[in-house]
């Protein structure tokens, strides 16, 4: 179908025609915070919308959304140790992260 498919977990996997990307980041508290997965879906949709009708690759858009969320999880985990405080720290991290932060907080491997 030429679709891009993503699976989130300790290592997020984004795969599509001829490419697979693994994004390592996040934090073990993420699955304990209601809404992280749903909001990831919304950000993936926004990133895909941003590349629609351009020469940019939808695979890269999906991987970028996963990298952003993973980086926010790493950043939040540095200051929170329970789900409620993690949720606030994670939302704040999403607001504050720069592209350089994302680059330094997650590992992206392509094959």
mmCIF file of C-alpha atoms in Angstrom:
data_model
loop_
_atom_site.group_PDB
_atom_site.id
_atom_site.type_symbol
_atom_site.label_atom_id
_atom_site.label_comp_id
_atom_site.label_asym_id
_atom_site.label_seq_id
_atom_site.Cartn_x
_atom_site.Cartn_y
_atom_site.Cartn_z
ATOM 1 C CA UNK A 1 0.000 0.000 0.000
ATOM 2 C CA UNK A 2 3.076 2.262 0.227
ATOM 3 C CA UNK A 3 1.906 3.268 3.716
ATOM 4 C CA UNK A 4 4.098 4.453 6.559
ATOM 5 C CA UNK A 5 3.426 2.486 9.753
ATOM 6 C CA UNK A 6 4.620 3.406 13.248
ATOM 7 C CA UNK A 7 4.697 1.434 16.476
ATOM 8 C CA UNK A 8 5.612 3.105 19.751
ATOM 9 C CA UNK A 9 7.327 1.465 22.696
ATOM 10 C CA UNK A 10 10.733 1.507 24.370
ATOM 11 C CA UNK A 11 12.041 1.844 20.812
ATOM 12 C CA UNK A 12 9.623 3.420 18.338
ATOM 13 C CA UNK A 13 9.678 1.910 14.863
ATOM 14 C CA UNK A 14 8.599 3.780 11.746
ATOM 15 C CA UNK A 15 8.578 1.690 8.598
ATOM 16 C CA UNK A 16 7.532 2.223 5.034
ATOM 17 C CA UNK A 17 8.565 1.353 1.506
ATOM 18 C CA UNK A 18 12.296 0.644 1.619
ATOM 19 C CA UNK A 19 12.971 2.323 4.989
ATOM 20 C CA UNK A 20 12.826 1.542 8.659
ATOM 21 C CA UNK A 21 13.654 4.077 11.352
ATOM 22 C CA UNK A 22 14.178 3.264 15.027
ATOM 23 C CA UNK A 23 13.826 6.066 17.563
ATOM 24 C CA UNK A 24 15.134 5.409 21.075
ATOM 25 C CA UNK A 25 14.000 7.846 23.735
ATOM 26 C CA UNK A 26 11.033 8.346 25.984
ATOM 27 C CA UNK A 27 10.677 7.240 29.568
ATOM 28 C CA UNK A 28 9.065 4.278 31.397
ATOM 29 C CA UNK A 29 6.488 6.633 32.963
ATOM 30 C CA UNK A 30 5.030 7.605 29.586
ATOM 31 C CA UNK A 31 2.593 4.659 29.388
ATOM 32 C CA UNK A 32 1.288 5.605 32.838
ATOM 33 C CA UNK A 33 0.198 9.071 31.694
ATOM 34 C CA UNK A 34 -3.206 9.129 30.049
ATOM 35 C CA UNK A 35 -3.141 10.798 26.662
ATOM 36 C CA UNK A 36 0.476 10.422 25.600
ATOM 37 C CA UNK A 37 -0.418 7.923 22.880
ATOM 38 C CA UNK A 38 -3.477 9.823 21.678
ATOM 39 C CA UNK A 39 -1.581 13.085 21.539
ATOM 40 C CA UNK A 40 1.232 11.349 19.640
ATOM 41 C CA UNK A 41 -1.344 10.377 17.027
ATOM 42 C CA UNK A 42 -2.482 13.987 16.762
ATOM 43 C CA UNK A 43 1.095 15.265 16.363
ATOM 44 C CA UNK A 44 1.810 12.595 13.734
ATOM 45 C CA UNK A 45 -1.272 13.802 11.840
ATOM 46 C CA UNK A 46 -0.107 17.426 12.135
ATOM 47 C CA UNK A 47 3.367 16.553 10.870
ATOM 48 C CA UNK A 48 1.881 14.609 7.966
ATOM 49 C CA UNK A 49 -0.358 17.559 7.157
ATOM 50 C CA UNK A 50 2.674 19.838 7.133
ATOM 51 C CA UNK A 51 4.397 17.760 4.430
ATOM 52 C CA UNK A 52 1.298 17.153 2.310
ATOM 53 C CA UNK A 53 1.652 18.515 -1.214
ATOM 54 C CA UNK A 54 5.394 19.068 -0.739
ATOM 55 C CA UNK A 55 8.479 17.126 -1.751
ATOM 56 C CA UNK A 56 9.081 16.164 1.897
ATOM 57 C CA UNK A 57 8.829 12.492 2.839
ATOM 58 C CA UNK A 58 5.861 11.387 5.003
ATOM 59 C CA UNK A 59 8.183 8.838 6.633
ATOM 60 C CA UNK A 60 10.350 11.681 7.933
ATOM 61 C CA UNK A 61 7.271 13.500 9.253
ATOM 62 C CA UNK A 62 6.166 10.463 11.266
ATOM 63 C CA UNK A 63 9.696 9.883 12.569
ATOM 64 C CA UNK A 64 9.961 13.562 13.576
ATOM 65 C CA UNK A 65 6.773 13.347 15.646
ATOM 66 C CA UNK A 66 8.044 10.242 17.428
ATOM 67 C CA UNK A 67 11.438 11.854 18.039
ATOM 68 C CA UNK A 68 9.777 14.938 19.550
ATOM 69 C CA UNK A 69 7.688 12.860 21.940
ATOM 70 C CA UNK A 70 10.641 10.651 22.862
ATOM 71 C CA UNK A 71 12.813 13.672 23.581
ATOM 72 C CA UNK A 72 10.089 15.196 25.753
ATOM 73 C CA UNK A 73 9.911 11.915 27.679
ATOM 74 C CA UNK A 74 13.651 11.920 28.319
ATOM 75 C CA UNK A 75 13.577 15.557 29.430
ATOM 76 C CA UNK A 76 10.565 15.008 31.714
ATOM 77 C CA UNK A 77 12.154 11.937 33.276
ATOM 78 C CA UNK A 78 15.087 14.042 34.419
ATOM 79 C CA UNK A 79 12.867 16.037 36.773
ATOM 80 C CA UNK A 80 9.887 13.816 37.621
ATOM 81 C CA UNK A 81 9.604 10.474 39.378
ATOM 82 C CA UNK A 82 5.852 9.799 39.427
ATOM 83 C CA UNK A 83 3.077 9.924 36.794
ATOM 84 C CA UNK A 84 1.440 13.223 37.826
ATOM 85 C CA UNK A 85 4.676 15.206 38.041
ATOM 86 C CA UNK A 86 5.892 13.481 34.887
ATOM 87 C CA UNK A 87 2.797 14.597 32.973
ATOM 88 C CA UNK A 88 3.418 18.249 33.812
ATOM 89 C CA UNK A 89 7.152 17.987 33.091
ATOM 90 C CA UNK A 90 6.430 16.204 29.793
ATOM 91 C CA UNK A 91 3.968 18.860 28.640
ATOM 92 C CA UNK A 92 6.434 21.581 29.599
ATOM 93 C CA UNK A 93 9.192 19.753 27.706
ATOM 94 C CA UNK A 94 7.032 19.606 24.576
ATOM 95 C CA UNK A 95 6.658 23.377 24.832
ATOM 96 C CA UNK A 96 10.347 24.098 25.475
ATOM 97 C CA UNK A 97 12.228 21.620 23.264
ATOM 98 C CA UNK A 98 14.363 22.964 20.460
ATOM 99 C CA UNK A 99 15.484 20.950 17.429
ATOM 100 C CA UNK A 100 18.944 20.692 19.011
ATOM 101 C CA UNK A 101 17.377 19.295 22.203
ATOM 102 C CA UNK A 102 15.528 16.645 20.227
ATOM 103 C CA UNK A 103 18.723 15.730 18.406
ATOM 104 C CA UNK A 104 20.640 15.312 21.668
ATOM 105 C CA UNK A 105 17.933 13.448 23.628
ATOM 106 C CA UNK A 106 16.943 10.666 21.222
ATOM 107 C CA UNK A 107 18.812 8.216 19.065
ATOM 108 C CA UNK A 108 17.575 7.793 15.500
ATOM 109 C CA UNK A 109 18.805 4.837 13.461
ATOM 110 C CA UNK A 110 17.861 4.276 9.834
ATOM 111 C CA UNK A 111 18.012 1.063 7.842
#
